[in-house]
Amino acid sequence: MGDKKALLYEGKAKQIYETGDPETVIVFFKDDATAFNAQKKGRVEQKGKMNNAITALVYEYLGKKGIETHFIEKLNNREQRVRKVSIVPLEVIVRNYAAGSMAKRLGVEEGVPCPETIFEICYKKDELGDPLINDHHAIFLGVASHEDLEMMYTLASRINDALKELFDRIDIILVDFKIELGKTTRNQIILADEISPDTCRLWDKKTLKKLDKDRFRRDLGEVTEAYVEIYERLKKVLEK
Ligand code: UDP
């Protein structure tokens, strides 16, 4: 069965617990929110519940589209059971429109469409503030092989296609998002971590209202409401 046992790891927004089964772990979603490399800290009421529910719906949808994820089942409001993987210390960022750090770095306005999808990788290292790197750096650091990187970009592109289609159905523009990949014991690279308004920029198609973590980062107010709105819209099209 695999019940929750010792705490294995505590991150900024989630805790990971061991279970009786060495192949699976339980993820607990907290209401804690951080931004700007944890310099800004806060709480967003209901965020844990919403991100758990949203990630479960999105991962079930991606699973049906043939994308392998670590997700097994949602256990309750705050917890899900997932496959235990070793997390590749790279974040893959996918961009359909300029925003956030890329808009700033390149001096372009937020909302400018990318004629071709832009992929970035960041080295997951808190002390360094998760710096943007390129494939050569990843090889140098020994965190991924050329084959791994190719698999990661291919997977990220397939996930982007599936997510764009899904969010379009609920009148949301998928501006950009971040994914994390995990390696299984058989060296297969699969989607891990979460996909939620914490990890995506989601704008309402008609009003361009931000319905994601930028409401927290930029003190825009109605943060909980934004997460609830995304959940409600997804539920309408995805829940049986
Ligand atoms: N992102 C994330 N975790 C990170 C960094 C970025 O989930 O540690 C997501 C972020 O929510 C956005 C996308 O990745 O959807 C691109 O973020 P960006 O590089 O623009 O960074 P930010 O503006 O958040 O600093």
Tab-separated table of N, CA and C in Angstrom, residues 10-75:
chain	number	residue	atom	x	y	z
A	10	GLU	N	12.416	18.432	2.123
A	10	GLU	CA	11.462	19.536	2.199
A	10	GLU	C	11.919	20.669	1.291
A	11	GLY	N	11.094	21.011	0.344
A	11	GLY	CA	11.409	22.117	-0.559
A	11	GLY	C	10.619	23.346	-0.163
A	12	LYS	N	10.593	24.350	-1.074
A	12	LYS	CA	9.930	25.599	-0.726
A	12	LYS	C	8.418	25.452	-0.695
A	13	ALA	N	7.875	24.666	-1.600
A	13	ALA	CA	6.416	24.555	-1.690
A	13	ALA	C	5.892	23.144	-1.430
A	14	LYS	N	6.806	22.167	-1.283
A	14	LYS	CA	6.345	20.787	-1.123
A	14	LYS	C	7.242	20.008	-0.158
A	15	GLN	N	6.656	18.935	0.374
A	15	GLN	CA	7.453	17.974	1.156
A	15	GLN	C	7.352	16.617	0.466
A	16	ILE	N	8.415	15.839	0.568
A	16	ILE	CA	8.417	14.500	-0.029
A	16	ILE	C	8.588	13.492	1.108
A	17	TYR	N	7.657	12.526	1.168
A	17	TYR	CA	7.710	11.495	2.214
A	17	TYR	C	8.004	10.132	1.621
A	18	GLU	N	8.773	9.378	2.366
A	18	GLU	CA	8.978	7.958	2.049
A	18	GLU	C	7.672	7.214	2.235
A	19	THR	N	7.541	6.076	1.561
A	19	THR	CA	6.387	5.203	1.823
A	19	THR	C	6.953	3.816	2.120
A	20	GLY	N	6.083	2.847	2.372
A	20	GLY	CA	6.556	1.480	2.602
A	20	GLY	C	7.139	0.873	1.331
A	21	ASP	N	6.863	1.515	0.193
A	21	ASP	CA	7.289	1.008	-1.114
A	21	ASP	C	8.492	1.823	-1.614
A	22	PRO	N	9.647	1.180	-1.829
A	22	PRO	CA	10.842	1.938	-2.251
A	22	PRO	C	10.705	2.595	-3.620
A	23	GLU	N	9.711	2.170	-4.392
A	23	GLU	CA	9.530	2.698	-5.756
A	23	GLU	C	8.672	3.957	-5.789
A	24	THR	N	7.995	4.280	-4.673
A	24	THR	CA	7.084	5.434	-4.696
A	24	THR	C	7.315	6.350	-3.500
A	25	VAL	N	6.954	7.612	-3.666
A	25	VAL	CA	6.993	8.582	-2.568
A	25	VAL	C	5.675	9.354	-2.569
A	26	ILE	N	5.418	10.064	-1.456
A	26	ILE	CA	4.213	10.889	-1.373
A	26	ILE	C	4.633	12.357	-1.355
A	27	VAL	N	3.981	13.145	-2.199
A	27	VAL	CA	4.250	14.585	-2.263
A	27	VAL	C	3.150	15.298	-1.482
A	28	PHE	N	3.533	16.191	-0.573
A	28	PHE	CA	2.593	17.005	0.194
A	28	PHE	C	2.739	18.444	-0.272
A	29	PHE	N	1.656	19.066	-0.707
A	29	PHE	CA	1.691	20.438	-1.242
A	29	PHE	C	1.372	21.443	-0.145
A	30	LYS	N	2.321	22.371	0.109
A	30	LYS	CA	2.147	23.387	1.154
A	30	LYS	C	1.530	24.667	0.579
A	31	ASP	N	1.102	25.554	1.480
A	31	ASP	CA	0.592	26.863	1.034
A	31	ASP	C	1.714	27.903	0.960
A	32	ASP	N	2.924	27.495	1.349
A	32	ASP	CA	4.051	28.447	1.345
A	32	ASP	C	4.388	28.867	-0.078
A	33	ALA	N	4.734	30.143	-0.211
A	33	ALA	CA	5.140	30.656	-1.521
A	33	ALA	C	6.440	31.423	-1.358
A	34	THR	N	7.352	31.226	-2.310
A	34	THR	CA	8.585	32.022	-2.310
A	34	THR	C	8.817	32.527	-3.728
A	35	ALA	N	9.584	33.589	-3.824
A	35	ALA	CA	9.941	34.123	-5.149
A	35	ALA	C	11.293	34.794	-5.044
A	36	PHE	N	11.890	35.053	-6.219
A	36	PHE	CA	13.203	35.710	-6.304
A	36	PHE	C	14.225	34.985	-5.426
A	37	ASN	N	14.402	33.700	-5.721
A	37	ASN	CA	15.360	32.875	-5.002
A	37	ASN	C	15.141	32.939	-3.486
A	38	ALA	N	13.860	32.856	-3.107
A	38	ALA	CA	13.432	32.799	-1.704
A	38	ALA	C	13.650	34.091	-0.913
A	39	GLN	N	13.939	35.199	-1.616
A	39	GLN	CA	14.058	36.474	-0.895
A	39	GLN	C	12.682	36.970	-0.461
A	40	LYS	N	11.664	36.659	-1.269
A	40	LYS	CA	10.292	37.030	-0.912
A	40	LYS	C	9.584	35.765	-0.435
A	41	LYS	N	9.006	35.851	0.736
A	41	LYS	CA	8.343	34.677	1.314
A	41	LYS	C	6.929	35.024	1.705
A	42	GLY	N	6.016	34.084	1.580
A	42	GLY	CA	4.649	34.331	2.009
A	42	GLY	C	3.826	33.058	1.999
A	43	ARG	N	2.526	33.253	2.178
A	43	ARG	CA	1.611	32.113	2.123
A	43	ARG	C	0.453	32.496	1.218
A	44	VAL	N	0.003	31.533	0.466
A	44	VAL	CA	-1.169	31.776	-0.372
A	44	VAL	C	-2.211	30.755	0.050
A	45	GLU	N	-3.278	31.244	0.682
A	45	GLU	CA	-4.334	30.357	1.163
A	45	GLU	C	-4.812	29.441	0.042
A	46	GLN	N	-4.947	28.177	0.348
A	46	GLN	CA	-5.488	27.159	-0.582
A	46	GLN	C	-4.539	26.774	-1.721
A	47	LYS	N	-3.356	27.385	-1.769
A	47	LYS	CA	-2.458	27.109	-2.905
A	47	LYS	C	-2.085	25.614	-2.976
A	48	GLY	N	-1.763	25.023	-1.817
A	48	GLY	CA	-1.367	23.617	-1.803
A	48	GLY	C	-2.453	22.720	-2.386
A	49	LYS	N	-3.681	22.981	-1.911
A	49	LYS	CA	-4.839	22.200	-2.373
A	49	LYS	C	-5.033	22.366	-3.875
A	50	MET	N	-4.951	23.611	-4.339
A	50	MET	CA	-5.164	23.902	-5.760
A	50	MET	C	-4.054	23.293	-6.628
A	51	ASN	N	-2.782	23.475	-6.211
A	51	ASN	CA	-1.680	22.950	-7.032
A	51	ASN	C	-1.680	21.422	-7.071
A	52	ASN	N	-2.081	20.797	-5.974
A	52	ASN	CA	-2.216	19.338	-5.956
A	52	ASN	C	-3.277	18.912	-6.968
A	53	ALA	N	-4.428	19.577	-6.920
A	53	ALA	CA	-5.546	19.213	-7.806
A	53	ALA	C	-5.214	19.521	-9.273
A	54	ILE	N	-4.604	20.702	-9.504
A	54	ILE	CA	-4.280	21.111	-10.883
A	54	ILE	C	-3.224	20.170	-11.473
A	55	THR	N	-2.160	19.887	-10.701
A	55	THR	CA	-1.110	18.985	-11.191
A	55	THR	C	-1.683	17.602	-11.495
A	56	ALA	N	-2.569	17.122	-10.624
A	56	ALA	CA	-3.170	15.795	-10.851
A	56	ALA	C	-3.956	15.786	-12.169
A	57	LEU	N	-4.789	16.811	-12.377
A	57	LEU	CA	-5.585	16.882	-13.612
A	57	LEU	C	-4.679	16.970	-14.840
A	58	VAL	N	-3.664	17.828	-14.765
A	58	VAL	CA	-2.775	18.048	-15.917
A	58	VAL	C	-1.964	16.776	-16.211
A	59	TYR	N	-1.449	16.113	-15.171
A	59	TYR	CA	-0.631	14.915	-15.395
A	59	TYR	C	-1.480	13.752	-15.929
A	60	GLU	N	-2.740	13.655	-15.461
A	60	GLU	CA	-3.630	12.621	-16.023
A	60	GLU	C	-3.867	12.903	-17.503
A	61	TYR	N	-4.063	14.170	-17.834
A	61	TYR	CA	-4.277	14.572	-19.229
A	61	TYR	C	-3.033	14.255	-20.068
A	62	LEU	N	-1.861	14.610	-19.565
A	62	LEU	CA	-0.623	14.351	-20.313
A	62	LEU	C	-0.394	12.845	-20.464
A	63	GLY	N	-0.722	12.097	-19.430
A	63	GLY	CA	-0.606	10.630	-19.478
A	63	GLY	C	-1.434	10.065	-20.633
A	64	LYS	N	-2.655	10.600	-20.774
A	64	LYS	CA	-3.530	10.128	-21.869
A	64	LYS	C	-2.965	10.508	-23.222
A	65	LYS	N	-2.133	11.558	-23.253
A	65	LYS	CA	-1.505	11.981	-24.517
A	65	LYS	C	-0.204	11.220	-24.768
A	66	GLY	N	0.081	10.227	-23.921
A	66	GLY	CA	1.268	9.388	-24.135
A	66	GLY	C	2.547	9.932	-23.531
A	67	ILE	N	2.415	10.936	-22.656
A	67	ILE	CA	3.621	11.484	-22.015
A	67	ILE	C	3.824	10.811	-20.662
A	68	GLU	N	4.989	10.231	-20.482
A	68	GLU	CA	5.282	9.516	-19.230
A	68	GLU	C	5.575	10.506	-18.123
A	69	THR	N	4.850	10.385	-17.017
A	69	THR	CA	5.077	11.278	-15.878
A	69	THR	C	5.285	10.432	-14.616
A	70	HIS	N	5.699	11.087	-13.551
A	70	HIS	CA	5.911	10.354	-12.289
A	70	HIS	C	4.600	10.146	-11.529
A	71	PHE	N	3.515	10.781	-12.005
A	71	PHE	CA	2.251	10.791	-11.265
A	71	PHE	C	1.588	9.403	-11.208
A	72	ILE	N	1.153	9.018	-10.026
A	72	ILE	CA	0.410	7.753	-9.883
A	72	ILE	C	-1.041	8.042	-9.504
A	73	GLU	N	-1.257	8.704	-8.366
A	73	GLU	CA	-2.640	9.000	-7.964
A	73	GLU	C	-2.696	10.129	-6.940
A	74	LYS	N	-3.825	10.852	-6.956
A	74	LYS	CA	-4.076	11.870	-5.947
A	74	LYS	C	-4.658	11.149	-4.742
A	75	LEU	N	-4.101	11.397	-3.562
A	75	LEU	CA	-4.534	10.664	-2.370
A	75	LEU	C	-5.588	11.425	-1.580
